[in-house]
Amino acid sequence: MRTTYILLPIFLMVLILPLQGQEEKLTKEEAVKLTLENNFGIVIAKNNVKVAENNKGVLNSGFLPSLTANTGASYDNNDQEATFQDGSVRAIDGAETTRYNASLNLNYTLFDGLGRWYNYKRLKEEYNLSELQARETIETTMLQLFTVYFEVARITENIGVLKDTYENTENRLKRAEYSFEYGQNNKLDVLNAQVDLVNDSINLMNERQALMNTQRDLNVLLNRDLDVNFKVDTTITFTNKIVLEEFLNEGESNNIRMLQAEKNIMINDYNLKAGKSVLLPTIGLTGSYGWNEGNFPATNFLASSASTGFSAGVNLSWNLFNGGTGITQIKNAKILLDSQETLQQQIKQEILRDIANSKGNYENRLQIYRLQEQNVSTAVNNYERSSERYKLGQITSVELRQAQLNLLNAKTSKNLAKYNAKLAELQLLQLTGQLLNIAL
């Protein structure tokens, strides 16, 4: 019977052996680097910035002239009859006429009521806005990255705690078996230890499975092979309190939503100014260089002709009234600008609320973490004392198991509190616009 008791934990340990194969060490810095390079959302955001950069270039500004080239040829074959001033008549069957032409035409708008100028400035601000939107995508992705990264770290530490629990239970089972063989206790202690060992094995197996699943989640964010095994850095450092206070003082002005709201106001302001250009005239410059040649039948006064030369001109166009469309557009642009300014005030209020809430959450979670650290020290002391008393026969295996579970819960709760506090700090740093400016 004792052989069965010995084989059971050995069999369970085979089931829960650690994953075989070499595991790389994935540091926080390496995870950030891979995410910035490979993450799908960040790649798309960077492409949007490139599009905005192209749009703000001089080639899309309307300040450059347009140059077009035209060429053509025609052929006519007609039966013609011509009566001249002296009364003579001439008839030609199959009279042929050929014409050829080529020209270069230049058009340039000298003044359009400053519409181009404000549109050009608007495109520059749209580029700046696209950079802010890309930064927001990166910040959001970084927060997702560390949420998963710290979850891997938490589960990794939990596995270490569960392994210690398993080993302690295994040792208790061996002690109970020896004591039973020598008649020092009854079979109940052995059975209790066996049940506890199975439960500890199941918990460890489930936690290892959770680790593999979470590692795959992280590999998706890093956009790499899902089956890559790795270890993570479980070291956590918190931002200096003085530095964090400085970030909070500048949080409103550095918040990404507030910066985007400011850019949207500028863009709408330029739209309004560009819309007012319809009230002013447009002055344009035209120029061309052309060549024309023609061959005519005998019924024409000219047998052939050819010409080359330049031409240039200035034109002024003033749309005095276009049915009110321009005025309506200006009014709507003013309303949109006013709406953006109102939205900015709303965003400001929300940011102040979010920062205050996030600061409170961070301080609360950090305090919980400190308390959990104290709780672990108490639980360790309690388990060590209980273990000594169990060896002396002063407490039962059930009481020892309760002390063991208390220690397990205290350690896993401390792990959870530690990473919750760090994530709360990162959320606060994101709101203050500093998430990408600190060492993690």
Short mmCIF file of C-alpha atoms in Angstrom, two decimals, residues 160-405:
data_model
loop_
_atom_site.label_atom_id
_atom_site.label_comp_id
_atom_site.label_asym_id
_atom_site.label_seq_id
_atom_site.Cartn_x
_atom_site.Cartn_y
_atom_site.Cartn_z
CA GLY A 160 6.81 29.45 -7.50
CA VAL A 161 4.51 29.78 -4.50
CA LEU A 162 2.45 26.76 -5.59
CA LYS A 163 5.61 24.69 -6.07
CA ASP A 164 6.68 25.47 -2.53
CA THR A 165 3.21 24.52 -1.31
CA TYR A 166 3.36 21.26 -3.25
CA GLU A 167 6.78 20.39 -1.85
CA ASN A 168 5.65 21.12 1.71
CA THR A 169 2.59 18.92 1.26
CA GLU A 170 4.74 16.16 -0.24
CA ASN A 171 7.05 16.26 2.75
CA ARG A 172 4.02 16.15 5.05
CA LEU A 173 2.75 13.05 3.24
CA LYS A 174 6.10 11.29 3.63
CA ARG A 175 6.21 12.16 7.33
CA ALA A 176 2.63 10.95 7.78
CA GLU A 177 3.43 7.67 6.02
CA TYR A 178 6.47 7.04 8.21
CA SER A 179 4.52 7.92 11.34
CA PHE A 180 1.71 5.59 10.31
CA GLU A 181 4.14 2.73 9.66
CA TYR A 182 5.61 3.10 13.12
CA GLY A 183 2.22 3.47 14.71
CA GLN A 184 2.65 7.05 15.81
CA ASN A 185 -0.60 8.29 14.17
CA ASN A 186 -3.63 6.96 12.37
CA LYS A 187 -4.41 6.60 8.68
CA LEU A 188 -6.37 9.87 8.62
CA ASP A 189 -3.25 12.06 8.45
CA VAL A 190 -2.02 10.07 5.46
CA LEU A 191 -5.32 10.38 3.64
CA ASN A 192 -5.55 14.10 4.36
CA ALA A 193 -2.03 14.65 3.01
CA GLN A 194 -2.83 12.64 -0.13
CA VAL A 195 -5.94 14.74 -0.82
CA ASP A 196 -4.02 17.96 -0.23
CA LEU A 197 -1.22 16.83 -2.53
CA VAL A 198 -3.66 16.11 -5.35
CA ASN A 199 -5.26 19.53 -4.90
CA ASP A 200 -1.85 21.23 -4.89
CA SER A 201 -0.93 19.33 -8.07
CA ILE A 202 -4.12 20.42 -9.82
CA ASN A 203 -3.60 24.04 -8.78
CA LEU A 204 -0.05 23.96 -10.11
CA MET A 205 -1.13 22.36 -13.40
CA ASN A 206 -3.88 24.96 -13.89
CA GLU A 207 -1.48 27.82 -13.15
CA ARG A 208 1.07 26.49 -15.64
CA GLN A 209 -1.65 26.24 -18.27
CA ALA A 210 -2.69 29.81 -17.51
CA LEU A 211 0.95 30.85 -17.93
CA MET A 212 1.17 29.27 -21.39
CA ASN A 213 -2.09 30.93 -22.46
CA THR A 214 -0.94 34.34 -21.23
CA GLN A 215 2.43 33.93 -22.94
CA ARG A 216 0.58 33.42 -26.21
CA ASP A 217 -1.42 36.59 -25.53
CA LEU A 218 1.84 38.48 -25.12
CA ASN A 219 3.29 36.94 -28.30
CA VAL A 220 0.25 38.23 -30.21
CA LEU A 221 0.95 41.77 -29.00
CA LEU A 222 4.60 41.35 -30.00
CA ASN A 223 3.51 39.89 -33.36
CA ARG A 224 5.77 36.87 -33.22
CA ASP A 225 5.52 33.06 -33.15
CA LEU A 226 2.86 32.03 -30.63
CA ASP A 227 4.90 29.06 -29.39
CA VAL A 228 7.95 31.06 -28.31
CA ASN A 229 8.68 30.25 -24.64
CA PHE A 230 10.17 32.94 -22.45
CA LYS A 231 10.63 34.19 -18.94
CA VAL A 232 9.85 37.72 -17.83
CA ASP A 233 11.35 40.11 -15.34
CA THR A 234 9.37 40.02 -12.10
CA THR A 235 11.20 43.00 -10.59
CA ILE A 236 8.93 45.97 -9.95
CA THR A 237 10.07 49.50 -9.17
CA PHE A 238 7.73 52.40 -8.52
CA THR A 239 8.22 55.97 -9.72
CA ASN A 240 9.74 58.36 -7.23
CA LYS A 241 7.03 60.23 -5.35
CA ILE A 242 8.60 63.65 -6.02
CA VAL A 243 8.91 62.95 -9.74
CA LEU A 244 5.35 61.67 -9.87
CA GLU A 245 4.12 64.87 -8.20
CA GLU A 246 5.83 66.92 -10.92
CA PHE A 247 4.09 64.84 -13.56
CA LEU A 248 0.75 65.46 -11.87
CA ASN A 249 1.29 69.23 -11.84
CA GLU A 250 1.73 69.19 -15.63
CA GLY A 251 -0.76 66.39 -16.28
CA GLU A 252 -3.52 68.50 -17.80
CA SER A 253 -1.28 70.21 -20.35
CA ASN A 254 0.50 66.96 -21.35
CA ASN A 255 -2.58 64.76 -21.56
CA ILE A 256 -2.96 63.33 -25.06
CA ARG A 257 -6.68 64.09 -25.28
CA MET A 258 -6.11 67.72 -24.34
CA LEU A 259 -3.32 68.08 -26.91
CA GLN A 260 -5.59 66.60 -29.60
CA ALA A 261 -8.41 68.97 -28.62
CA GLU A 262 -6.06 71.94 -29.05
CA LYS A 263 -5.05 70.73 -32.51
CA ASN A 264 -8.68 70.24 -33.51
CA ILE A 265 -9.44 73.84 -32.52
CA MET A 266 -6.55 75.09 -34.66
CA ILE A 267 -7.69 72.97 -37.60
CA ASN A 268 -11.24 74.29 -37.38
CA ASP A 269 -9.94 77.85 -37.05
CA TYR A 270 -7.95 77.46 -40.27
CA ASN A 271 -11.01 75.96 -41.96
CA LEU A 272 -12.98 79.06 -41.01
CA LYS A 273 -10.30 81.41 -42.31
CA ALA A 274 -9.94 79.42 -45.53
CA GLY A 275 -13.71 79.52 -46.01
CA LYS A 276 -13.68 83.32 -45.87
CA SER A 277 -11.48 83.37 -48.98
CA VAL A 278 -14.62 83.01 -51.12
CA LEU A 279 -15.39 86.65 -50.28
CA LEU A 280 -12.22 87.86 -52.02
CA PRO A 281 -11.21 87.81 -55.70
CA THR A 282 -8.90 85.33 -57.36
CA ILE A 283 -6.01 86.55 -59.51
CA GLY A 284 -4.31 84.15 -61.88
CA LEU A 285 -1.46 84.14 -64.36
CA THR A 286 -1.57 82.19 -67.62
CA GLY A 287 1.10 81.55 -70.21
CA SER A 288 1.58 79.29 -73.20
CA TYR A 289 4.02 78.42 -75.93
CA GLY A 290 2.48 76.91 -79.05
CA TRP A 291 3.10 75.67 -82.59
CA ASN A 292 0.46 75.34 -85.32
CA GLU A 293 0.75 74.17 -88.92
CA GLY A 294 -1.87 73.60 -91.62
CA ASN A 295 -2.00 72.50 -95.30
CA PHE A 296 -5.08 73.54 -97.27
CA PRO A 297 -6.62 72.71 -100.71
CA ALA A 298 -6.74 75.10 -103.67
CA THR A 299 -10.16 76.41 -102.61
CA ASN A 300 -8.55 78.12 -99.61
CA PHE A 301 -6.84 81.49 -99.78
CA LEU A 302 -3.78 79.95 -98.12
CA ALA A 303 -2.00 76.90 -99.36
CA SER A 304 -0.35 76.35 -95.94
CA SER A 305 0.40 78.17 -92.72
CA ALA A 306 2.66 77.73 -89.70
CA SER A 307 3.10 79.70 -86.49
CA THR A 308 5.00 79.49 -83.21
CA GLY A 309 5.06 81.89 -80.29
CA PHE A 310 4.38 82.84 -76.69
CA SER A 311 1.31 84.22 -75.05
CA ALA A 312 0.68 85.40 -71.51
CA GLY A 313 -2.10 86.96 -69.55
CA VAL A 314 -3.46 87.91 -66.16
CA ASN A 315 -7.03 87.22 -65.14
CA LEU A 316 -9.16 88.28 -62.20
CA SER A 317 -12.22 86.39 -61.04
CA TRP A 318 -14.53 87.60 -58.29
CA ASN A 319 -17.55 85.56 -57.36
CA LEU A 320 -19.74 88.39 -56.10
CA PHE A 321 -22.64 86.12 -55.19
CA ASN A 322 -22.88 82.35 -55.44
CA GLY A 323 -26.39 81.91 -54.12
CA GLY A 324 -25.32 82.08 -50.48
CA THR A 325 -23.33 78.83 -50.42
CA GLY A 326 -20.12 80.53 -49.33
CA ILE A 327 -21.83 82.47 -46.53
CA THR A 328 -23.48 79.26 -45.27
CA GLN A 329 -20.14 77.47 -45.22
CA ILE A 330 -18.59 80.30 -43.18
CA LYS A 331 -21.44 80.20 -40.66
CA ASN A 332 -21.14 76.43 -40.29
CA ALA A 333 -17.37 76.69 -39.84
CA LYS A 334 -17.92 79.18 -36.99
CA ILE A 335 -20.36 76.79 -35.32
CA LEU A 336 -17.94 73.86 -35.65
CA LEU A 337 -15.15 75.96 -34.14
CA ASP A 338 -17.41 76.89 -31.23
CA SER A 339 -18.30 73.21 -30.75
CA GLN A 340 -14.61 72.25 -30.62
CA GLU A 341 -13.95 74.90 -27.99
CA THR A 342 -16.88 73.60 -25.93
CA LEU A 343 -15.62 70.05 -26.34
CA GLN A 344 -12.22 71.16 -25.09
CA GLN A 345 -13.80 72.40 -21.86
CA GLN A 346 -15.58 69.07 -21.44
CA ILE A 347 -12.35 67.14 -22.06
CA LYS A 348 -10.55 69.32 -19.52
CA GLN A 349 -13.10 68.47 -16.84
CA GLU A 350 -12.93 64.77 -17.66
CA ILE A 351 -9.13 64.78 -17.57
CA LEU A 352 -9.04 66.44 -14.16
CA ARG A 353 -11.52 63.85 -12.88
CA ASP A 354 -9.64 60.92 -14.43
CA ILE A 355 -6.29 62.06 -13.03
CA ALA A 356 -7.77 62.54 -9.56
CA ASN A 357 -9.42 59.10 -9.66
CA SER A 358 -6.32 57.43 -11.03
CA LYS A 359 -4.12 59.07 -8.38
CA GLY A 360 -6.47 57.84 -5.65
CA ASN A 361 -6.53 54.32 -7.10
CA TYR A 362 -2.74 54.21 -7.31
CA GLU A 363 -2.20 55.39 -3.74
CA ASN A 364 -4.82 52.94 -2.49
CA ARG A 365 -3.35 49.97 -4.36
CA LEU A 366 0.16 50.88 -3.27
CA GLN A 367 -0.97 50.94 0.35
CA ILE A 368 -2.71 47.58 -0.13
CA TYR A 369 0.54 46.16 -1.50
CA ARG A 370 2.47 47.38 1.56
CA LEU A 371 -0.14 45.78 3.84
CA GLN A 372 0.02 42.52 1.88
CA GLU A 373 3.78 42.45 2.36
CA GLN A 374 3.22 42.65 6.11
CA ASN A 375 0.56 39.97 5.84
CA VAL A 376 3.02 37.61 4.13
CA SER A 377 5.51 38.06 6.96
CA THR A 378 2.79 37.20 9.47
CA ALA A 379 1.63 34.18 7.43
CA VAL A 380 5.21 32.86 7.11
CA ASN A 381 5.72 33.13 10.84
CA ASN A 382 2.39 31.46 11.50
CA TYR A 383 3.14 28.56 9.14
CA GLU A 384 6.59 27.98 10.57
CA ARG A 385 5.20 27.87 14.11
CA SER A 386 2.34 25.61 13.03
CA SER A 387 4.77 23.26 11.31
CA GLU A 388 6.85 22.93 14.47
CA ARG A 389 3.76 22.34 16.61
CA TYR A 390 2.53 19.70 14.10
CA LYS A 391 5.83 17.84 14.40
CA LEU A 392 5.39 17.90 18.16
CA GLY A 393 1.83 16.61 17.82
CA GLN A 394 0.31 19.74 19.31
CA ILE A 395 -1.97 20.50 16.32
CA THR A 396 -3.71 18.38 13.72
CA SER A 397 -2.91 18.11 10.01
CA VAL A 398 -6.10 20.07 9.29
CA GLU A 399 -4.82 22.99 11.34
CA LEU A 400 -1.44 22.79 9.62
CA ARG A 401 -3.15 22.75 6.24
CA GLN A 402 -5.10 25.87 7.16
CA ALA A 403 -1.86 27.67 8.04
CA GLN A 404 -0.40 26.48 4.74
CA LEU A 405 -3.39 27.79 2.78
#
